[in-house]
CSV table of C-alpha atoms in Angstrom, one decimal:
chain,number,residue,atom,x,y,z
G,1,UNK,CA,97.9,98.1,24.3
G,2,UNK,CA,100.5,100.1,26.2
G,3,UNK,CA,103.9,101.0,24.7
G,4,UNK,CA,106.3,98.1,25.0
G,5,UNK,CA,103.5,95.7,26.0
G,6,UNK,CA,103.5,92.4,24.2
G,7,UNK,CA,100.4,90.4,23.3
G,8,UNK,CA,100.8,86.8,24.4
G,9,UNK,CA,97.5,85.3,23.3
G,10,UNK,CA,93.8,86.1,22.6
G,11,UNK,CA,90.8,83.9,22.4
G,12,UNK,CA,87.1,84.5,21.5
G,13,UNK,CA,84.8,83.2,24.2
G,14,UNK,CA,81.4,83.2,25.7
G,15,UNK,CA,80.2,82.6,29.3
G,16,UNK,CA,79.8,79.1,30.4
G,17,UNK,CA,76.3,77.6,30.8
G,18,UNK,CA,74.9,78.4,34.2
G,19,UNK,CA,77.1,81.5,34.9
G,20,UNK,CA,74.7,83.8,36.8
G,21,UNK,CA,73.7,87.2,35.7
G,22,UNK,CA,74.7,90.1,38.0
G,23,UNK,CA,71.9,91.6,40.1
G,24,UNK,CA,70.3,94.7,38.6
G,25,UNK,CA,71.4,96.9,41.5
G,26,UNK,CA,75.0,96.3,40.6
G,27,UNK,CA,74.6,97.3,36.9
G,28,UNK,CA,74.9,100.8,35.5
G,29,UNK,CA,71.8,102.2,33.8
G,30,UNK,CA,71.9,101.6,30.0
G,31,UNK,CA,72.5,104.5,27.8
G,32,UNK,CA,69.7,105.1,25.3
G,33,UNK,CA,70.7,104.9,21.7
G,34,UNK,CA,71.3,108.2,19.9
G,35,UNK,CA,67.9,108.2,18.2
G,36,UNK,CA,66.3,107.6,21.6
G,37,UNK,CA,68.2,110.6,23.1
G,38,UNK,CA,67.1,112.8,20.2
G,39,UNK,CA,63.4,111.8,20.7
G,40,UNK,CA,63.6,112.2,24.4
G,41,UNK,CA,65.0,115.7,24.1
G,42,UNK,CA,61.9,116.8,22.2
G,43,UNK,CA,59.4,115.4,24.7
G,44,UNK,CA,57.7,117.5,27.4
G,45,UNK,CA,59.5,117.1,30.7
G,46,UNK,CA,56.8,115.1,32.4
G,47,UNK,CA,56.6,112.6,29.5
G,48,UNK,CA,60.5,112.5,29.3
G,49,UNK,CA,60.7,111.4,33.0
G,50,UNK,CA,58.2,108.6,32.4
G,51,UNK,CA,60.1,107.4,29.3
G,52,UNK,CA,63.6,107.6,31.0
G,53,UNK,CA,62.3,105.5,33.9
G,54,UNK,CA,61.1,102.9,31.4
G,55,UNK,CA,64.5,102.3,30.0
G,56,UNK,CA,65.0,98.7,31.2
G,57,UNK,CA,67.6,96.2,30.3
G,58,UNK,CA,66.7,93.3,28.2
G,59,UNK,CA,64.9,90.7,30.2
G,60,UNK,CA,67.2,88.1,31.8
G,61,UNK,CA,67.1,84.8,30.1
G,62,UNK,CA,65.5,82.0,32.1
G,63,UNK,CA,68.1,80.1,33.9
G,64,UNK,CA,68.3,76.5,33.0
G,65,UNK,CA,67.8,74.5,36.3
G,66,UNK,CA,69.6,71.5,34.8
G,67,UNK,CA,72.7,73.5,33.8
G,68,UNK,CA,74.5,72.9,37.1
G,69,UNK,CA,73.7,69.2,37.0
G,70,UNK,CA,74.8,68.8,33.3
G,71,UNK,CA,77.8,71.1,33.4
G,72,UNK,CA,78.9,71.6,37.0
G,73,UNK,CA,79.4,74.8,38.9
G,74,UNK,CA,80.1,77.8,36.7
G,75,UNK,CA,81.2,80.5,39.2
G,76,UNK,CA,82.7,80.6,42.7
G,77,UNK,CA,82.8,83.8,44.7
G,78,UNK,CA,80.3,86.6,45.4
G,79,UNK,CA,79.7,89.7,43.4
G,80,UNK,CA,82.4,91.6,45.3
G,81,UNK,CA,85.0,89.0,44.3
G,82,UNK,CA,87.3,89.3,41.3
G,83,UNK,CA,85.0,86.9,39.4
G,84,UNK,CA,82.0,88.9,40.3
G,85,UNK,CA,83.7,92.1,39.2
G,86,UNK,CA,84.6,90.5,35.8
G,87,UNK,CA,80.9,89.5,35.3
G,88,UNK,CA,79.5,92.9,36.3
G,89,UNK,CA,82.0,94.7,34.0
G,90,UNK,CA,81.0,92.4,31.2
G,91,UNK,CA,77.3,92.8,31.7
G,92,UNK,CA,77.7,96.6,31.9
G,93,UNK,CA,79.2,96.8,28.4
G,94,UNK,CA,76.0,95.4,26.9
G,95,UNK,CA,77.8,94.1,23.9
G,96,UNK,CA,77.7,90.8,22.0
G,97,UNK,CA,77.2,87.5,23.9
G,98,UNK,CA,80.7,86.6,22.7
G,99,UNK,CA,83.8,88.4,23.6
G,100,UNK,CA,87.6,88.2,23.4
G,101,UNK,CA,89.9,87.5,26.3
G,102,UNK,CA,93.5,88.6,25.8
G,103,UNK,CA,96.6,88.3,27.9
G,104,UNK,CA,99.8,90.4,27.5
G,105,UNK,CA,103.1,90.2,29.3
G,106,UNK,CA,101.5,92.7,31.8
G,107,UNK,CA,97.8,92.2,32.1
G,108,UNK,CA,94.6,90.4,31.1
G,109,UNK,CA,91.7,92.2,29.5
G,110,UNK,CA,88.3,91.5,28.0
G,111,UNK,CA,86.7,93.0,24.9
G,112,UNK,CA,83.2,92.9,23.6
G,113,UNK,CA,81.7,93.8,20.2
G,114,UNK,CA,79.4,96.8,20.8
G,115,UNK,CA,78.5,97.4,17.2
G,116,UNK,CA,74.8,97.5,16.1
G,117,UNK,CA,73.5,94.3,14.6
G,118,UNK,CA,73.3,95.9,11.1
G,119,UNK,CA,76.9,97.0,11.1
G,120,UNK,CA,79.3,94.4,9.5
G,121,UNK,CA,82.5,95.7,11.0
G,122,UNK,CA,82.9,94.9,14.7
G,123,UNK,CA,83.5,97.7,17.1
G,124,UNK,CA,85.4,96.3,20.1
G,125,UNK,CA,85.2,97.9,23.5
G,126,UNK,CA,87.4,97.0,26.5
G,127,UNK,CA,85.2,96.2,29.5
G,128,UNK,CA,87.6,94.6,31.9
G,129,UNK,CA,91.3,94.7,32.8
G,130,UNK,CA,93.4,93.1,35.5
G,131,UNK,CA,97.1,92.8,36.1
G,132,UNK,CA,98.6,89.3,35.4
G,133,UNK,CA,99.1,88.9,39.1
G,134,UNK,CA,95.3,89.0,39.7
G,135,UNK,CA,94.9,85.7,37.8
G,136,UNK,CA,96.1,82.6,39.6
G,137,UNK,CA,95.5,80.2,36.6
G,138,UNK,CA,93.5,79.6,33.5
G,139,UNK,CA,92.5,76.0,33.4
G,140,UNK,CA,91.3,74.5,30.1
G,141,UNK,CA,89.4,71.3,29.6
G,142,UNK,CA,87.6,71.4,32.9
G,143,UNK,CA,84.1,70.3,31.7
G,144,UNK,CA,83.3,66.8,30.7
G,145,UNK,CA,80.3,67.9,28.5
G,146,UNK,CA,81.6,71.3,27.5
G,147,UNK,CA,84.2,71.4,24.8
G,148,UNK,CA,86.4,74.4,25.1
G,149,UNK,CA,85.6,75.1,28.7
G,150,UNK,CA,88.1,77.2,30.7
G,151,UNK,CA,88.0,78.4,34.2
G,152,UNK,CA,89.5,81.8,35.0
G,153,UNK,CA,90.8,81.4,38.5
G,154,UNK,CA,91.5,84.6,40.4
G,155,UNK,CA,94.0,85.0,43.3
G,156,UNK,CA,91.2,85.8,45.7
G,157,UNK,CA,89.9,82.3,45.3
G,158,UNK,CA,87.0,83.1,43.0
G,159,UNK,CA,86.6,81.8,39.5
G,160,UNK,CA,84.3,81.8,36.5
G,161,UNK,CA,83.7,79.4,33.6
G,162,UNK,CA,84.0,80.5,30.0
G,163,UNK,CA,83.8,78.6,26.7
G,164,UNK,CA,86.3,79.2,23.9
G,165,UNK,CA,84.2,80.0,20.8
G,166,UNK,CA,86.4,77.6,18.9
G,167,UNK,CA,86.9,74.7,21.4
G,168,UNK,CA,90.3,73.7,19.9
G,169,UNK,CA,91.7,77.1,21.0
G,170,UNK,CA,91.1,76.6,24.7
G,171,UNK,CA,94.1,74.5,25.5
G,172,UNK,CA,96.6,76.5,23.4
G,173,UNK,CA,95.3,79.8,24.9
G,174,UNK,CA,95.6,78.5,28.5
G,175,UNK,CA,99.1,77.1,27.8
G,176,UNK,CA,100.2,80.5,26.3
G,177,UNK,CA,98.7,82.4,29.3
G,178,UNK,CA,100.5,80.1,31.7
G,179,UNK,CA,104.0,80.6,30.2
G,180,UNK,CA,104.8,83.8,32.0
G,181,UNK,CA,103.4,82.8,35.4
């Protein structure tokens, strides 16, 4: 946090069911792990080019066609919208499926655990930041079948659905975030 910045609230979350994955052409190429870089450095150039072209992201999970029917819409706005930017930034960090949303007296930001699976201590990396003025509202309790659902509503009219990891934290987090608006 910045000097003199005050944390208002934080909430562990995951994306809501049916939130689309950003298109591949909007995502940055993944960085190979340290071991992969060391191995590539020892390969002949022609083989190295073949290997580096083969660094693909994990396959996208199959979208559940019934998610929209069961849970409603999970995103509004295109990939150039504030909601789209949030999702692209989150996908580029390639961290854990869960993250942390935090709001301060000045800004919103998102963190993701980027530690390897075998590491017990989480390593959090900030992947997104926006001034408080970029968020129009955080609405909690918007899904009939999704406990802990919240909608991050941006001032450009776009929004994205997220789920509080602990559903009981959704309403207090949204209330705390709204206090300074």
